[in-house]
Amino acid sequence: MELRYPLGHPMEGVSMDLSFVITTETESLDFGDAPDQPYPTLLANDGARHVISPAIFMGTLIDAESDGQPDPQALGDDTATLADEDGITFTSGWVVGQPMTFEAVCSTSGFLSAWMDFNRNGSWADGGETVLSMTPVGPGTNALGFMIPGTAGTGTNFVRFRFTTQPVTISYTGLVSDGEVEDYLVVVQDESVPTDDFGDAPDSIQTPGYPTLLAHNGARHGVTPGVYLGNSIDSETDGQPSNNSDGDDLAGLDDEDGVSLPAILTAGMVTSVQVVASVPGFLNAWIDWNNNGTWIDPGEQVFINQPLAPGINVLPLTVPLPPMINAGGPHSRWRFTTYAPTVPQFTGLESDGEVEDYEVHLEVLDFGDAPDPLYPTLLSNNGASHRIPSAYWLGLVAPDLEPDGQPDSQALGDDNNGSADEDGVVFNGS
């Protein structure tokens, strides 16, 4: 660039050459991830996007993208950098003609808007598809919901949620100056579909296992809004048996989240389980300790009408000793109701609540007894352990079982717990 002084200036005729760089600060943006074409997600289609303000978001975090992240399952934003699509938790199923409920976690006070493609035509622009419009929300968890109309189509559907602190009406597309957008894939069921919650322990018509299928009078609960284990509940037309007891998670909502068990349950262990209930109620639970494919054996009902309070309940659990326990990966069943059943069963219908099945890992183990944490001995530190009984051992005395490592300052803990089986190595003095 050449700069010249104007006519009449004392330095008229003098010129100088200049060069410079124009810079601009780029704003970080959060985009959605619903499938683009039909839905507006990409920048080229004026996709929904928010200028990122570090303290204004849904859930626990927010990340930036250079463009929309369209994905057939609305998971593109989770798989691009951080998994930040965590602001909305669905607490009911999606049934035509029925209300659905959800919880929205917001970092601060603001406004929530949402759109659902009820007629499944690939657009959120149709009448009645704005399900929330600038609904006030506060910091923390907000319990909300809307009605699914009787004319809604069944099958997969997409919902877009947008949160902002700006008190202005917004659309499902375009730029908003703060907040976050989150898109979700949901499955809408016909109102004629039975709204029961089933279990998912292994079972089949050809090879009956645990009673999960309706044909075997599988455990099931009538879905009552607000009554469940964990964060949510969905409904199924029948049991969802699977080898890992995760069929219910893979069908509809991932709602098997109410019970937290230790990764390994060892014979003789005294431990605890964490059970989360939505309302006051009662828990009945069974663990197939002997790994024979049924919960009918004595001692396998581990909780009988155990009272639960809303929120987290920490309950004691004692793992039995052989011959009552066999190592392996059997299954457990956990049933929650607002009432105490007269005769609790691991099968059949209850009028409210939820059933959740979990695979468990049972072991009968021999542990070491070196001082811990200096040496890894305890189970929590991945201490050395061996499955027993075994045809092979050190010394003359077969190893005995321990529920956990037996750390001792002189490495005598295993001898002082049960039989003195630490006899396999002898040091000869010189």
CSV table of C-alpha atoms in Angstrom, one decimal, residues 194-202 211-214 217-223 233-242 245-249 251 255-256 333-335 346-350 352-358:
chain,number,residue,atom,x,y,z
A,194,PRO,CA,-47.9,-52.7,26.2
A,195,THR,CA,-46.1,-50.2,28.4
A,196,ASP,CA,-44.3,-52.7,30.6
A,197,ASP,CA,-40.7,-52.8,31.6
A,198,PHE,CA,-39.1,-56.2,31.2
A,199,GLY,CA,-35.7,-57.7,32.2
A,200,ASP,CA,-32.9,-58.9,30.0
A,201,ALA,CA,-31.2,-61.9,31.6
A,202,PRO,CA,-30.5,-64.8,29.2
A,211,PRO,CA,-37.5,-66.3,33.3
A,212,THR,CA,-37.3,-63.2,31.1
A,213,LEU,CA,-39.6,-63.7,28.2
A,214,LEU,CA,-43.3,-63.2,28.5
A,217,ASN,CA,-43.8,-65.3,32.8
A,218,GLY,CA,-40.8,-63.1,32.8
A,219,ALA,CA,-40.5,-60.3,35.3
A,220,ARG,CA,-42.2,-57.1,34.2
A,221,HIS,CA,-43.5,-53.9,35.7
A,222,GLY,CA,-46.2,-51.5,34.6
A,223,VAL,CA,-44.5,-48.3,33.8
A,233,ILE,CA,-37.2,-46.3,32.5
A,234,ASP,CA,-38.5,-47.4,29.1
A,235,SER,CA,-41.1,-50.0,28.0
A,236,GLU,CA,-40.8,-53.1,25.9
A,237,THR,CA,-43.3,-55.5,24.3
A,238,ASP,CA,-41.5,-58.5,25.7
A,239,GLY,CA,-38.3,-59.5,27.6
A,240,GLN,CA,-35.0,-58.5,26.0
A,241,PRO,CA,-32.8,-61.5,26.9
A,242,SER,CA,-29.1,-61.2,26.1
A,245,SER,CA,-28.0,-58.9,30.5
A,246,ASP,CA,-27.8,-55.7,28.4
A,247,GLY,CA,-30.7,-56.3,26.0
A,248,ASP,CA,-32.9,-53.7,27.7
A,249,ASP,CA,-30.1,-51.1,27.3
A,251,ALA,CA,-33.7,-51.6,23.1
A,255,ASP,CA,-32.1,-47.4,31.4
A,256,GLU,CA,-30.3,-50.2,33.3
A,333,ARG,CA,-32.2,-59.6,39.1
A,334,TRP,CA,-33.3,-56.4,40.9
A,335,ARG,CA,-36.9,-55.4,41.3
A,346,PHE,CA,-38.2,-63.0,40.4
A,347,THR,CA,-40.9,-63.7,37.8
A,348,GLY,CA,-44.4,-62.3,37.0
A,349,LEU,CA,-46.0,-58.9,36.9
A,350,GLU,CA,-45.8,-56.0,39.4
A,352,ASP,CA,-45.3,-50.3,39.1
A,353,GLY,CA,-41.6,-49.8,39.4
A,354,GLU,CA,-38.8,-51.4,37.4
A,355,VAL,CA,-36.8,-54.6,36.9
A,356,GLU,CA,-33.0,-54.5,36.1
A,357,ASP,CA,-30.8,-57.5,35.4
A,358,TYR,CA,-27.1,-57.6,35.7
